[in-house]
Amino acid sequence: MALKGEKAWGIYLLCSVIFSAVLHVVFYHFFLCNNPCRLMFDAGHYHAMASDLLKYGLFCDGAGNYYFYRLPVYPIFLAASYWLGGINAVMIIQSLLSLLISVLCFFIAREFGFGDKIALWGAFFTGVHPGFLIFSGLVMTEILFTFFFLLSFFLLMRESGWRKKQSKFLLLIAGICLGLASLTRAVVGFPLLICTLFVVLILSHGLLREKIIGSFTLAFGWISVISIWCVRNYLLTGYIFLQAFSGNHCINHGAVPVVMRSQGCSYAQARDSVYADLCHDHFIATQKKQDCLDQVEKCFVAQATAAKIMLCHPYALMHHSIINMIKTLCGLYSSELLVID
């Protein structure tokens, strides 16, 4: 009977995946196929990196300027997809990854002990979720990041049920997947590793010595991936960093909203105030260097300015952080992408 049950749930899962695949095709055809914003905004950055990677074999443009603003994994994925079949290949592969995400959700739910029925409903709702339908049809990082992140999470959960040598191998692979996720979306880089190590140390089975060895194995997998990009950036700039995007992100999505909430002013007024401070800090940094700041140095100045401003308004910062966490958990963030054009 157990075998029959396994076969039955396997058939149900396959039917759910097939239904989700049909929904992806229909949704893409009617809503995203002719999207005029497909290669605009963030997507334009990734597209340029991927195109130049295919053309020159390096992350630099035709003028010899190296890319530091974005991370490399998604442009590499795009370049490989372009080589296989152009932008349509990107949409097909991302849709397949979206289907695999729903399958991963099924097995993760089973690892949590929810049972086959609840796990199947989890896979079904993931397969038909508007966020995955939208992002799988756009040149955006969300699908690839979610796949790597959930795969690393699944491997961490499976680790406790394997023999010692195999468990260390799984932890290493989980660390590599975590590193690939961190080089897809840097906002989850080092903090994600710290949280994962905490989970391994506190929640995993075994003696303390085994937990520590497991944590080092996981960290080694993560570092082996991250270090390649960090070494490249250091050799080209003399600084260790992941990307130069975080400075503008902290200013526009951190400092400006915090000042707006704290002072009760409009977004435009808060933006003018924050950018006045940023220009002053740029001027001070330029005077100290006695030369113009490059892209990476401007990023560091923007990060420091944003941190200084946000720490001056702790209550507004806390309020802004809580609201954004609730929006992330409960809101359909991807819906705004449908109305950009």
Coordinates of C-alpha atoms in Angstrom, one line a residue:
M1 CA 0.0 0.0 0.0
A2 CA 2.9 2.4 0.7
L3 CA 4.2 1.9 -2.8
K4 CA 0.8 2.6 -4.3
G5 CA 0.5 5.7 -2.2
E6 CA 3.8 6.9 -3.4
K7 CA 2.8 6.3 -7.0
A8 CA -0.5 8.1 -6.5
W9 CA 1.1 11.2 -5.0
G10 CA 3.7 11.1 -7.8
I11 CA 0.9 11.1 -10.4
Y12 CA -0.9 14.0 -8.6
L13 CA 2.4 16.0 -8.5
L14 CA 3.0 15.3 -12.2
C15 CA -0.5 16.5 -13.1
S16 CA 0.1 19.6 -11.0
V17 CA 3.3 20.4 -12.8
I18 CA 1.7 19.8 -16.3
F19 CA -1.2 22.2 -15.3
S20 CA 1.3 24.8 -14.1
A21 CA 3.3 24.4 -17.4
V22 CA 0.2 25.0 -19.5
L23 CA -0.7 28.1 -17.3
H24 CA 2.8 29.5 -17.8
V25 CA 2.5 29.2 -21.6
V26 CA -0.9 30.8 -21.7
F27 CA 0.1 33.6 -19.3
Y28 CA 3.3 34.4 -21.2
H29 CA 1.5 34.4 -24.5
F30 CA -1.3 36.8 -23.5
F31 CA 0.5 39.1 -21.0
L32 CA 4.2 39.1 -21.4
C33 CA 5.1 38.0 -24.9
N34 CA 5.1 41.6 -26.3
N35 CA 6.0 43.4 -23.2
P36 CA 7.8 46.7 -24.3
C37 CA 9.6 46.9 -21.0
R38 CA 11.2 43.5 -21.2
L39 CA 14.8 44.8 -21.5
M40 CA 14.4 48.1 -19.7
F41 CA 15.4 49.2 -16.2
D42 CA 17.2 46.4 -14.2
A43 CA 16.7 43.9 -17.1
G44 CA 18.6 46.3 -19.4
H45 CA 21.7 46.0 -17.1
Y46 CA 21.6 42.2 -17.1
H47 CA 21.0 42.1 -20.8
A48 CA 24.0 44.4 -21.5
M49 CA 26.3 42.3 -19.3
A50 CA 25.2 39.1 -21.0
S51 CA 25.5 40.5 -24.5
D52 CA 29.0 41.8 -23.9
L53 CA 30.0 38.5 -22.2
L54 CA 29.0 36.7 -25.4
K55 CA 30.8 39.2 -27.6
Y56 CA 34.0 39.8 -25.7
G57 CA 34.2 36.9 -23.3
L58 CA 34.6 39.3 -20.3
F59 CA 32.4 41.4 -18.1
C60 CA 33.3 44.6 -19.9
D61 CA 31.8 46.8 -22.6
G62 CA 33.2 47.7 -26.0
A63 CA 35.1 50.7 -24.5
G64 CA 36.9 48.4 -22.1
N65 CA 34.9 49.5 -19.0
Y66 CA 34.5 46.6 -16.6
Y67 CA 31.1 45.8 -15.0
F68 CA 30.8 46.2 -11.3
Y69 CA 27.3 47.4 -10.9
R70 CA 25.6 44.0 -11.0
L71 CA 26.4 40.4 -10.0
P72 CA 27.6 37.8 -12.5
V73 CA 25.5 34.7 -12.2
Y74 CA 22.3 35.9 -13.9
P75 CA 24.2 37.5 -16.8
I76 CA 26.1 34.2 -17.2
F77 CA 22.7 32.4 -17.2
L78 CA 21.4 34.9 -19.8
A79 CA 24.5 34.6 -22.0
A80 CA 24.2 30.8 -22.0
S81 CA 20.5 31.0 -22.8
Y82 CA 21.1 33.5 -25.6
W83 CA 23.7 31.2 -27.1
L84 CA 21.2 28.3 -27.0
G85 CA 18.3 30.1 -28.6
G86 CA 18.0 33.8 -27.9
I87 CA 15.6 35.5 -25.4
N88 CA 13.0 32.8 -26.0
A89 CA 15.4 30.3 -24.5
V90 CA 15.6 32.4 -21.4
M91 CA 11.8 32.3 -21.0
I92 CA 11.6 28.6 -21.6
I93 CA 14.4 27.8 -19.1
Q94 CA 13.0 30.1 -16.5
S95 CA 9.6 28.5 -16.8
L96 CA 11.2 25.1 -16.3
L97 CA 13.0 26.4 -13.2
S98 CA 9.7 27.7 -12.0
L99 CA 8.2 24.3 -12.3
L100 CA 11.2 22.8 -10.5
I101 CA 10.6 25.3 -7.7
S102 CA 7.1 23.9 -7.2
V103 CA 8.5 20.4 -7.1
L104 CA 11.1 21.5 -4.5
C105 CA 8.3 23.0 -2.4
F106 CA 6.6 19.6 -2.4
F107 CA 9.7 17.8 -1.1
I108 CA 10.6 20.5 1.4
A109 CA 7.0 20.3 2.8
R110 CA 7.4 16.6 3.1
E111 CA 10.8 17.1 4.9
F112 CA 9.0 19.3 7.4
G113 CA 6.6 16.5 8.1
F114 CA 3.4 18.1 6.7
G115 CA 2.4 15.0 4.8
D116 CA 1.9 14.3 1.1
K117 CA -1.5 16.0 0.8
I118 CA -0.4 19.4 2.2
A119 CA 2.9 19.1 0.3
L120 CA 0.9 18.6 -2.9
W121 CA -1.2 21.6 -2.2
G122 CA 1.9 23.6 -1.5
A123 CA 3.4 22.6 -4.9
F124 CA 0.1 23.4 -6.7
F125 CA -0.2 26.9 -5.2
T126 CA 3.5 27.6 -6.0
G127 CA 2.9 26.5 -9.6
V128 CA 0.0 28.8 -10.1
H129 CA 1.3 31.8 -8.0
P130 CA 1.2 35.0 -10.1
G131 CA 4.6 36.0 -8.9
F132 CA 6.3 32.9 -10.4
L133 CA 4.1 33.3 -13.6
I134 CA 5.2 36.9 -14.0
F135 CA 8.9 36.6 -13.2
S136 CA 9.5 33.5 -15.3
G137 CA 8.5 35.6 -18.3
L138 CA 10.8 38.6 -17.5
V139 CA 14.5 39.2 -17.7
M140 CA 14.8 39.3 -13.9
T141 CA 16.8 37.4 -11.2
E142 CA 14.0 36.2 -9.0
I143 CA 13.4 32.8 -10.5
L144 CA 17.0 31.8 -10.7
F145 CA 17.7 33.1 -7.2
T146 CA 14.7 31.2 -5.7
F147 CA 15.7 28.0 -7.4
F148 CA 19.3 28.1 -5.9
F149 CA 18.0 29.2 -2.5
L150 CA 15.4 26.5 -2.2
L151 CA 17.8 23.9 -3.5
S152 CA 20.3 24.8 -0.8
F153 CA 17.6 24.7 1.8
F154 CA 16.4 21.3 0.7
L155 CA 19.9 19.9 0.8
L156 CA 20.4 21.2 4.3
M157 CA 17.2 19.5 5.4
R158 CA 18.2 16.2 3.7
E159 CA 21.7 16.3 5.3
S160 CA 20.5 14.9 8.6
G161 CA 19.2 11.7 7.1
W162 CA 22.4 10.7 5.3
R163 CA 25.6 8.9 6.4
K164 CA 28.4 11.1 7.6
K165 CA 30.5 11.3 4.4
Q166 CA 27.4 11.9 2.3
S167 CA 26.1 14.5 4.6
K168 CA 29.3 16.5 4.4
F169 CA 29.1 16.3 0.6
L170 CA 25.5 17.6 0.7
L171 CA 26.5 20.4 3.0
L172 CA 29.2 21.4 0.5
I173 CA 26.8 21.3 -2.4
A174 CA 24.3 23.3 -0.3
G175 CA 27.0 25.9 0.4
I176 CA 27.8 26.1 -3.4
C177 CA 24.1 26.7 -4.1
L178 CA 24.0 29.3 -1.4
G179 CA 27.0 31.0 -3.0
L180 CA 25.3 31.0 -6.4
A181 CA 22.2 32.5 -4.8
S182 CA 24.3 35.2 -3.2
L183 CA 25.9 36.0 -6.6
T184 CA 22.5 36.3 -8.1
R185 CA 21.1 38.7 -5.5
A186 CA 23.7 40.3 -3.3
V187 CA 21.3 41.7 -0.7
V188 CA 21.2 38.2 0.8
G189 CA 24.9 37.5 0.6
F190 CA 26.8 37.5 3.9
P191 CA 23.6 37.7 6.1
L192 CA 22.2 34.7 4.4
L193 CA 25.3 32.7 5.2
I194 CA 25.3 33.7 8.9
C195 CA 21.6 32.7 9.2
T196 CA 22.3 29.4 7.6
L197 CA 25.2 28.6 9.8
F198 CA 23.1 29.4 12.8
V199 CA 20.5 26.9 11.6
V200 CA 23.2 24.2 11.1
L201 CA 24.7 24.8 14.6
I202 CA 21.4 25.1 16.5
L203 CA 18.9 22.9 14.7
S204 CA 20.9 20.1 13.1
H205 CA 21.4 16.7 14.8
G206 CA 24.7 15.3 16.1
L207 CA 27.5 16.3 18.4
L208 CA 28.9 19.8 18.7
R209 CA 32.1 18.8 16.9
E210 CA 30.1 17.4 13.9
K211 CA 28.0 20.6 13.8
I212 CA 31.1 22.8 13.7
I213 CA 32.6 20.6 11.0
G214 CA 29.3 20.8 9.1
S215 CA 29.3 24.6 9.4
F216 CA 32.8 24.9 8.1
T217 CA 31.9 22.6 5.2
L218 CA 28.9 24.8 4.3
A219 CA 30.9 28.0 4.6
F220 CA 33.7 26.5 2.5
G221 CA 31.2 25.8 -0.3
W222 CA 29.9 29.4 -0.1
I223 CA 33.3 31.0 0.0
S224 CA 34.6 28.9 -2.9
V225 CA 31.9 30.5 -5.1
I226 CA 32.0 34.1 -3.7
S227 CA 35.7 34.4 -3.6
I228 CA 36.1 34.1 -7.4
W229 CA 34.1 37.3 -7.9
C230 CA 35.7 39.1 -5.0
V231 CA 39.2 38.3 -6.2
R232 CA 38.3 39.5 -9.6
N233 CA 37.0 42.8 -8.2
Y234 CA 40.0 43.2 -6.0
L235 CA 42.5 42.7 -8.8
L236 CA 40.6 45.3 -10.9
T237 CA 39.9 47.9 -8.2
G238 CA 41.9 47.2 -5.1
Y239 CA 38.6 46.8 -3.1
I240 CA 36.8 43.6 -1.9
F241 CA 33.1 43.9 -2.7
L242 CA 30.3 42.1 -4.5
Q243 CA 28.7 44.9 -6.5
A244 CA 28.4 48.6 -6.8
F245 CA 24.6 48.6 -6.9
S246 CA 24.1 48.6 -3.2
G247 CA 25.0 52.2 -2.6
N248 CA 22.2 53.6 -4.8
H249 CA 19.8 51.0 -3.4
C250 CA 20.5 52.0 0.2
I251 CA 20.0 55.7 -0.6
N252 CA 16.8 55.4 -2.7
H253 CA 15.1 52.5 -0.9
G254 CA 16.5 53.1 2.6
A255 CA 17.6 56.6 3.5
V256 CA 15.0 58.5 1.5
P257 CA 11.9 56.6 2.7
V258 CA 13.2 56.8 6.3
V259 CA 13.6 60.6 6.1
M260 CA 10.2 60.9 4.5
R261 CA 8.6 59.0 7.4
S262 CA 10.6 60.7 10.1
Q263 CA 10.0 64.3 8.8
G264 CA 6.5 63.7 7.4
C265 CA 7.5 65.3 4.1
S266 CA 7.0 64.2 0.5
Y267 CA 9.3 61.7 -1.3
A268 CA 10.7 64.5 -3.5
Q269 CA 11.6 66.7 -0.4
A270 CA 13.2 63.7 1.4
R271 CA 15.1 62.8 -1.7
D272 CA 16.5 66.3 -2.2
S273 CA 17.5 66.4 1.5
V274 CA 19.3 63.0 1.3
Y275 CA 21.0 63.8 -2.0
A276 CA 22.3 67.1 -0.5
D277 CA 24.0 65.1 2.2
L278 CA 25.3 62.6 -0.3
C279 CA 26.8 65.4 -2.5
H280 CA 28.5 66.9 0.6
D281 CA 29.9 63.5 1.5
H282 CA 31.1 62.9 -2.1
F283 CA 32.8 66.3 -2.0
I284 CA 34.6 65.4 1.3
A285 CA 35.7 62.1 0.0
T286 CA 37.0 63.7 -3.2
Q287 CA 39.0 66.2 -1.2
K288 CA 40.6 63.5 0.8
K289 CA 41.4 61.4 -2.2
Q290 CA 42.5 64.5 -4.2
D291 CA 40.9 62.9 -7.3
C292 CA 37.5 62.1 -8.7
L293 CA 35.7 59.1 -7.2
D294 CA 35.2 56.0 -9.3
Q295 CA 32.1 53.9 -9.4
V296 CA 33.0 51.7 -6.6
E297 CA 34.2 54.5 -4.3
K298 CA 30.9 56.4 -5.0
C299 CA 29.1 53.2 -3.9
F300 CA 31.0 53.1 -0.6
V301 CA 30.3 56.8 0.1
A302 CA 26.6 56.2 -0.6
Q303 CA 26.4 53.2 1.7
A304 CA 28.1 55.2 4.5
T305 CA 25.8 58.2 3.9
A306 CA 22.7 56.0 3.9
A307 CA 23.8 54.2 7.1
K308 CA 24.5 57.6 8.9
I309 CA 21.1 59.0 7.9
M310 CA 19.1 55.9 8.8
L311 CA 20.8 55.5 12.2
C312 CA 19.8 59.2 13.0
H313 CA 16.1 58.2 12.7
P314 CA 16.0 54.8 14.5
Y315 CA 12.2 54.8 15.0
A316 CA 11.4 55.6 11.4
L317 CA 14.0 53.0 10.4
M318 CA 12.3 50.4 12.5
H319 CA 8.9 51.3 11.2
H320 CA 10.1 51.3 7.6
S321 CA 11.7 47.9 8.0
I322 CA 8.7 46.3 9.6
I323 CA 6.3 47.6 6.9
N324 CA 8.6 46.3 4.2
M325 CA 8.8 42.9 5.8
I326 CA 5.0 42.7 5.9
K327 CA 4.8 43.8 2.3
T328 CA 7.3 41.2 1.3
L329 CA 5.4 38.4 3.1
C330 CA 1.8 39.5 2.2
G331 CA 1.9 41.7 -0.9
L332 CA 2.2 40.7 -4.6
Y333 CA 5.4 42.7 -5.3
S334 CA 5.5 41.3 -8.9
S335 CA 2.2 42.9 -9.8
E336 CA 3.8 46.3 -10.3
L337 CA 5.8 44.9 -13.2
L338 CA 2.6 44.4 -15.1
V339 CA 1.7 48.1 -15.1
I340 CA 5.2 49.7 -15.7
D341 CA 4.5 50.1 -19.4

